[in-house]
PDB file of C-alpha atoms in Angstrom:
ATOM      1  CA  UNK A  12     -35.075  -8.459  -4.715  1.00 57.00           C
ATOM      2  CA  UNK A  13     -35.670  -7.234  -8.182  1.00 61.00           C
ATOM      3  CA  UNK A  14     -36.791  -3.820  -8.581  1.00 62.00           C
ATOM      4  CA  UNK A  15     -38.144  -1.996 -11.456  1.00 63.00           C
ATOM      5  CA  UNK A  16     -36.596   1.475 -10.753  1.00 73.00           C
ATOM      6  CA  UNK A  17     -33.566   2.057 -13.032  1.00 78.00           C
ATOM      7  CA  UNK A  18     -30.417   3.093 -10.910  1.00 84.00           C
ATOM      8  CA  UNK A  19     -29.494   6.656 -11.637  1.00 87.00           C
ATOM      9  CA  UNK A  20     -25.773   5.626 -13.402  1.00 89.00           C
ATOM     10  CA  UNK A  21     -23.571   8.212 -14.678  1.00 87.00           C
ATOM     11  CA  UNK A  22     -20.943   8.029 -17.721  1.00 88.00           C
ATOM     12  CA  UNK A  23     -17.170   8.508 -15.815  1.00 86.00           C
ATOM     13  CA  UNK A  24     -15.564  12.068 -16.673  1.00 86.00           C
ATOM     14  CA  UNK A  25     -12.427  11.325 -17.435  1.00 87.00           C
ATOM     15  CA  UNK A  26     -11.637  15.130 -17.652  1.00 89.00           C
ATOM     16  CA  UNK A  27     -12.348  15.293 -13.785  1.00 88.00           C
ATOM     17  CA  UNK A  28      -9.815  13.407 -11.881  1.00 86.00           C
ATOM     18  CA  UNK A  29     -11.128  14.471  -8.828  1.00 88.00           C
ATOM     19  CA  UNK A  30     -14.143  13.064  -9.690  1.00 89.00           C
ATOM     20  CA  UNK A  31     -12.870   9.317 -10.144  1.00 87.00           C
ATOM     21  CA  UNK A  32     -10.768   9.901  -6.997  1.00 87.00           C
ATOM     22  CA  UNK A  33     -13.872  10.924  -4.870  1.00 87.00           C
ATOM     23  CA  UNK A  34     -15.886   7.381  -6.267  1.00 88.00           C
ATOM     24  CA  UNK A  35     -13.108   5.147  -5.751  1.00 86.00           C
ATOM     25  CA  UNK A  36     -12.413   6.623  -2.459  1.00 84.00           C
ATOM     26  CA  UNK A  37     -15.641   5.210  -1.024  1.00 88.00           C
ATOM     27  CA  UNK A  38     -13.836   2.066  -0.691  1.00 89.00           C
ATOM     28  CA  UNK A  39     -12.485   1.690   2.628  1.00 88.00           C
ATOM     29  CA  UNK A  40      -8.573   0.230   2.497  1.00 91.00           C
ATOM     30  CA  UNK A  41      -5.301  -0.462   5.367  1.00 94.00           C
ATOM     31  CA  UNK A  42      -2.586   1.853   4.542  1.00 96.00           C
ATOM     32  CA  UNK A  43       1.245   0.444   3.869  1.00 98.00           C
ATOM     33  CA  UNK A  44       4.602   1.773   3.634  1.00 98.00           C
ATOM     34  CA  UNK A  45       6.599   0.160   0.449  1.00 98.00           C
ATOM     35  CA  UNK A  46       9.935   0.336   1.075  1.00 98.00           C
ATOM     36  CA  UNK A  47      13.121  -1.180  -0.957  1.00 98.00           C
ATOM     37  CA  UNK A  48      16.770  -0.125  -1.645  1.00 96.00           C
ATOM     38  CA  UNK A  49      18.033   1.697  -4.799  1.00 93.00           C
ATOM     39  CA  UNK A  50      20.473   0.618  -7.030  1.00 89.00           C
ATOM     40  CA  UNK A  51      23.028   3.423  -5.596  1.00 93.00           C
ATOM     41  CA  UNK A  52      21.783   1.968  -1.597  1.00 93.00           C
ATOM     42  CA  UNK A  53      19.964   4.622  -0.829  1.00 94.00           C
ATOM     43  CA  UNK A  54      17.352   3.691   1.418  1.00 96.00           C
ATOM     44  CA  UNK A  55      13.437   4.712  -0.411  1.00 96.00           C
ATOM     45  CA  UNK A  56      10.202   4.106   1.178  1.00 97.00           C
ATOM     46  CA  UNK A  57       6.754   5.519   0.273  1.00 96.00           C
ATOM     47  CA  UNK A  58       3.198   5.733   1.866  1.00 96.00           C
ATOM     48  CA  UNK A  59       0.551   3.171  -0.454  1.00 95.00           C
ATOM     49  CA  UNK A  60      -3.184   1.985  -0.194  1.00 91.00           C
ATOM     50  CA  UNK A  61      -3.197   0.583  -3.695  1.00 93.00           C
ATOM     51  CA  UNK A  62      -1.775  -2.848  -2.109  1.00 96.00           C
ATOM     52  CA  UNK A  63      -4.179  -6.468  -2.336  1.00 97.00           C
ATOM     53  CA  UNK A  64      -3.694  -9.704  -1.635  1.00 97.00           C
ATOM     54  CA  UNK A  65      -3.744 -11.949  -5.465  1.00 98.00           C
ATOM     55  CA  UNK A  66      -2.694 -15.806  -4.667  1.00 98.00           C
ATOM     56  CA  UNK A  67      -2.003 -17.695  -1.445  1.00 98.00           C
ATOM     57  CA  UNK A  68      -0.639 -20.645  -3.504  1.00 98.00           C
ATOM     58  CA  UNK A  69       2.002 -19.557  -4.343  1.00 98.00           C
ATOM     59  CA  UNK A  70       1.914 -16.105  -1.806  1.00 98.00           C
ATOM     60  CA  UNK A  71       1.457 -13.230  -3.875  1.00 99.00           C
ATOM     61  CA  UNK A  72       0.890  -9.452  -3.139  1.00 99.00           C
ATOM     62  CA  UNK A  73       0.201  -7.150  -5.590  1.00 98.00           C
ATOM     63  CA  UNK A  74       0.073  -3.066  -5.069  1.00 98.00           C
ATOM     64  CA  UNK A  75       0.610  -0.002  -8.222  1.00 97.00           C
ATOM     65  CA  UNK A  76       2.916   2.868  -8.228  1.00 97.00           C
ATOM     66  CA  UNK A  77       2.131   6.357 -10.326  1.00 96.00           C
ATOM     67  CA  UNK A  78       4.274   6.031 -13.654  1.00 97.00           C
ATOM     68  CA  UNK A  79       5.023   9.848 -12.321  1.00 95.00           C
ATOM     69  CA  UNK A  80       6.634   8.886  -8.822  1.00 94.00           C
ATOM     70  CA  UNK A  81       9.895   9.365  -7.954  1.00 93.00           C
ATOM     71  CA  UNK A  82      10.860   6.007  -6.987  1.00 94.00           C
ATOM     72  CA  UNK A  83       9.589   4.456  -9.981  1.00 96.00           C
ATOM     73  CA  UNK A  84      12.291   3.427 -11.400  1.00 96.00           C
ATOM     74  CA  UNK A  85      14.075   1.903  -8.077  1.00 96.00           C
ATOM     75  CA  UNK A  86      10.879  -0.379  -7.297  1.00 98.00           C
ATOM     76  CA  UNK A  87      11.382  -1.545 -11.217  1.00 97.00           C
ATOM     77  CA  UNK A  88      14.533  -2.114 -11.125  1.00 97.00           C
ATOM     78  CA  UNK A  89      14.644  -3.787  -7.597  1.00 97.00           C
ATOM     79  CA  UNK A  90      14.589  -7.762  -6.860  1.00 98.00           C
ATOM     80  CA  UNK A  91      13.118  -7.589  -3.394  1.00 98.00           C
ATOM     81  CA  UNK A  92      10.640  -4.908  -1.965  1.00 98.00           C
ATOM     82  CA  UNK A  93       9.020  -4.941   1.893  1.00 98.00           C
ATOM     83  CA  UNK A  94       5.426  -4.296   3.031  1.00 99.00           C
ATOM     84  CA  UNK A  95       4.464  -2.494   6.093  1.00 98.00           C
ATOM     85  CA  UNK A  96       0.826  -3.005   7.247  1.00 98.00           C
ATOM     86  CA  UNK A  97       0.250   0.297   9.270  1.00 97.00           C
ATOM     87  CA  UNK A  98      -1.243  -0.227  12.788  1.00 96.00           C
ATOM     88  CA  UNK A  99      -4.467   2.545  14.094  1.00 95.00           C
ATOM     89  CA  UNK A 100      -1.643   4.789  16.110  1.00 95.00           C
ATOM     90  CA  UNK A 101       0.613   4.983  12.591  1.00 95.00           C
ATOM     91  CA  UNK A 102      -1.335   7.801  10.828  1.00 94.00           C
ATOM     92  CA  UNK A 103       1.585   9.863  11.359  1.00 94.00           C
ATOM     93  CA  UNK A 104       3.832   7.197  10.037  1.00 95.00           C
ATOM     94  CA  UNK A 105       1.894   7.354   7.076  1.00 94.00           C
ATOM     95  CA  UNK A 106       1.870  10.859   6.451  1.00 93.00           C
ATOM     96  CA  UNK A 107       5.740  11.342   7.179  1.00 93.00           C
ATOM     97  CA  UNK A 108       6.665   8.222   4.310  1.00 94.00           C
ATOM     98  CA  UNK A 109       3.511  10.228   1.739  1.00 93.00           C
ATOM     99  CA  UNK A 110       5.997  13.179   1.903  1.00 89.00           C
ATOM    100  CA  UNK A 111       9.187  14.033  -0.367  1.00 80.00           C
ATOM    101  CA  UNK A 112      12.537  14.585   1.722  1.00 76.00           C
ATOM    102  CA  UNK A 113      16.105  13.075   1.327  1.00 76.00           C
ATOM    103  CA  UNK A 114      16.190  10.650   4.050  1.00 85.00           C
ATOM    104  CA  UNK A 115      12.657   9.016   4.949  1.00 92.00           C
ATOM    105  CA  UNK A 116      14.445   7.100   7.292  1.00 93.00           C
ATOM    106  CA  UNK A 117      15.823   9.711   9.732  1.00 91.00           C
ATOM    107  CA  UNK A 118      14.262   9.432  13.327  1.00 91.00           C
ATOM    108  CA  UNK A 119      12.495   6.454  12.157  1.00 93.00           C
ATOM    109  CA  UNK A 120      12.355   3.353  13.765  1.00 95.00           C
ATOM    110  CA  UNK A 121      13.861   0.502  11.739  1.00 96.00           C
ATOM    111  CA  UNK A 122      16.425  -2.002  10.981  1.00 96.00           C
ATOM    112  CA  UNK A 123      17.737  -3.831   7.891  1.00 95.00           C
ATOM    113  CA  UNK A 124      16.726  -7.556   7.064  1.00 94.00           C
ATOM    114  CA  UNK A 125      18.968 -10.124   5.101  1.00 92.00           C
ATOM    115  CA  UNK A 126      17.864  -8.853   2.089  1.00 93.00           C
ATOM    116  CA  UNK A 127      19.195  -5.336   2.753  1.00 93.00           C
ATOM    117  CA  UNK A 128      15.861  -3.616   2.640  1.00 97.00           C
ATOM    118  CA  UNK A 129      15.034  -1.396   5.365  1.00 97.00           C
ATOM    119  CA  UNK A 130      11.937  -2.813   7.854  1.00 98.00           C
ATOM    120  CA  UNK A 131      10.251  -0.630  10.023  1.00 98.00           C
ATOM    121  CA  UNK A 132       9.691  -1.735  13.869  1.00 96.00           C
ATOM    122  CA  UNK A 133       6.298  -2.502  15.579  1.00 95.00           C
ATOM    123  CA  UNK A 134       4.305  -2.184  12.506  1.00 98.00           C
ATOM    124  CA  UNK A 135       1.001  -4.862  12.242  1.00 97.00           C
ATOM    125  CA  UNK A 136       2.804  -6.633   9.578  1.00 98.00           C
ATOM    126  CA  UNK A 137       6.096  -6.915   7.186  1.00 98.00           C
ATOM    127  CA  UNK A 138       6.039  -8.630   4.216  1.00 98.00           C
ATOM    128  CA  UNK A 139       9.322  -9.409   2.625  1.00 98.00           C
ATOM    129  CA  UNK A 140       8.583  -9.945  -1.277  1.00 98.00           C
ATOM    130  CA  UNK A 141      10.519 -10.840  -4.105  1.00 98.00           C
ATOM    131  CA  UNK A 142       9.913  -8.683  -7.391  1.00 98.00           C
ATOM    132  CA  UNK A 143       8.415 -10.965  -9.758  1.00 98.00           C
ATOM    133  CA  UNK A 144       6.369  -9.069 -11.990  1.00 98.00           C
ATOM    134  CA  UNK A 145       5.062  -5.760 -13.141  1.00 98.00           C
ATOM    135  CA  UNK A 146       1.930  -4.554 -15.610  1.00 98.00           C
ATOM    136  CA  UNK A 147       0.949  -1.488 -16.772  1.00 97.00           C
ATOM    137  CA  UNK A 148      -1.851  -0.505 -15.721  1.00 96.00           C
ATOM    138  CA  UNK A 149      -2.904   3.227 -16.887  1.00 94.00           C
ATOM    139  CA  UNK A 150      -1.101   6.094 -15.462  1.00 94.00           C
ATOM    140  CA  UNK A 151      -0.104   3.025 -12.675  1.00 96.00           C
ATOM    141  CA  UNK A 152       2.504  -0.136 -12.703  1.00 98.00           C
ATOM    142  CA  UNK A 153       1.752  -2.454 -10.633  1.00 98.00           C
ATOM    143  CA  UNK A 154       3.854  -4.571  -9.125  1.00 99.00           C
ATOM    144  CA  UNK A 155       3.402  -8.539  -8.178  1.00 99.00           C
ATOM    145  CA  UNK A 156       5.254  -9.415  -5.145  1.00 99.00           C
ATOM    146  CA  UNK A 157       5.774 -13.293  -3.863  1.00 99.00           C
ATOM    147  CA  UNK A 158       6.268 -13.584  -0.162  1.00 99.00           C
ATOM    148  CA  UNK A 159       9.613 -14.705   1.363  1.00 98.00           C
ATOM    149  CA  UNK A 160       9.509 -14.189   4.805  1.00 98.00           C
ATOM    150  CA  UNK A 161       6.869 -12.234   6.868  1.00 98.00           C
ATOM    151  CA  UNK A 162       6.208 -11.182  10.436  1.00 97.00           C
ATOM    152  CA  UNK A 163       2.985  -9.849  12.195  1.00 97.00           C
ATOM    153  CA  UNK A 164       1.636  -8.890  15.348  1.00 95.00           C
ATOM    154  CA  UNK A 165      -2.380  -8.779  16.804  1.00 94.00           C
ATOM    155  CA  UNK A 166      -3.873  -5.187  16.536  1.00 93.00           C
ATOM    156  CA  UNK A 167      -5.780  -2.769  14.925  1.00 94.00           C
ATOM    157  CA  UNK A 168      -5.097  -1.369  11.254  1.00 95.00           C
ATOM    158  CA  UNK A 169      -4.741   1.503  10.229  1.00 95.00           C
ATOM    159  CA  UNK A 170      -7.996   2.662   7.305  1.00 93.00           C
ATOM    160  CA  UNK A 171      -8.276   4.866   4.519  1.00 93.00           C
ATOM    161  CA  UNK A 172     -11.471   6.014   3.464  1.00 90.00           C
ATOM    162  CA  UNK A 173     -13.119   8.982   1.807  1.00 91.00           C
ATOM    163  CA  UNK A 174      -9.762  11.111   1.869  1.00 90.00           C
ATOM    164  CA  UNK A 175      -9.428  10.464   5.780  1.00 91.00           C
ATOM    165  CA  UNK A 176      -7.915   8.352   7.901  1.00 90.00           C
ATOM    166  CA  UNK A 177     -10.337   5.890   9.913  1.00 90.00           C
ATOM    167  CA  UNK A 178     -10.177   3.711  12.785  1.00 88.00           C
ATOM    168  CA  UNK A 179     -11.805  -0.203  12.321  1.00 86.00           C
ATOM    169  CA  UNK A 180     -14.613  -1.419  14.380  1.00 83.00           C
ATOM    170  CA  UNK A 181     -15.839  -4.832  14.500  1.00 83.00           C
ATOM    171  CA  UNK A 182     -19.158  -5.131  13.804  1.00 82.00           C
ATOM    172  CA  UNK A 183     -21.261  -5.219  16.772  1.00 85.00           C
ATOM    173  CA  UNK A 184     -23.976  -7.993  15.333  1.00 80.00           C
ATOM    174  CA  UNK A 185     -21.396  -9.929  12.943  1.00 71.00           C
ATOM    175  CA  UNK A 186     -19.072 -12.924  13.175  1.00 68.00           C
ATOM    176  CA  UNK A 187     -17.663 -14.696  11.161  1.00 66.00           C
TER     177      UNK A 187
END
């Protein structure tokens, strides 16, 4: 349907970051937790929604990473990275890995795969990637990840939307 009423659009303010954040927080996204080993072993793991899947042949991931965050430079500089798709009842997972503090890892469930990056337990999904590229992208990098090996599990994910954290719903009059 083609209507003749012109759609209010405004110009973007790049002045107001808020602003920007608000409108692309309308889209609804799962929540991860990144997580990867520094060059010095330390264990580093951080709360993302910025993640998409790019290519099933071959697998790729992709997901971006503030040019500002503290673990920039051990996500650049590492050959393997894990994904953690969050399940409904991990909100507080979420917040805990969003937060600074030394060890991420204390009191949390996890073990250590083949690779030597740290994989947290009963999570929706894990995604083992290899690093094999990275763009700029703004004030972002983002990151291209090919999966190795993966594991998953039937449940409900975890959703971020408007600045809160959501629960999913099928539908009640679609399938597909």
């Amino acid at each position: 349907m083609n209507t003749s009423q012109e759609l209010d659009l405004k110009p973007i303010d790049t002045e107001n970051p808020r602003e920007i954040r608000n409108l692309l927080g309308q889209f609804a996204t799962g929540v991860t937790v990144i997580t990867t080993r520094g060059r010095d072993g330390r264990k580093i793991g951080m709360t993302a929604n910025s993640f998409s899947s790019l290519s099933l042949d071959p697998p790729l991931i992709l997901w971006s990473l503030s040019k500002t965050a503290p673990s920039l430079l051990d996500f650049t500089e590492a050959e393997y990275f894990a994904i953690h798709m969050l399940a409904q009842e991990h909100h507080s997972l979420s917040g805990h890995f969003a937060r600074g503090s030394e060890d991420k890892f204390a009191n949390i469930a996890h073990r250590e795969c083949e690779r030597g990056l740290p994989l947290l337990e009963d999570v929706l999904a894990t995604l083992v990637c290899k690093n094999v590229n990275q763009y700029e992208g703004g004030d972002h990098l983002i990151f291209i990840g090919q999966i190795e090996h993966y594991q998953h599990r039937i449940g409900e994910p975890l959703v971020f939307h408007a600045g809160k954290y959501r629960i999913a719903a099928a539908h009640p009059e679609l399938s597909i």
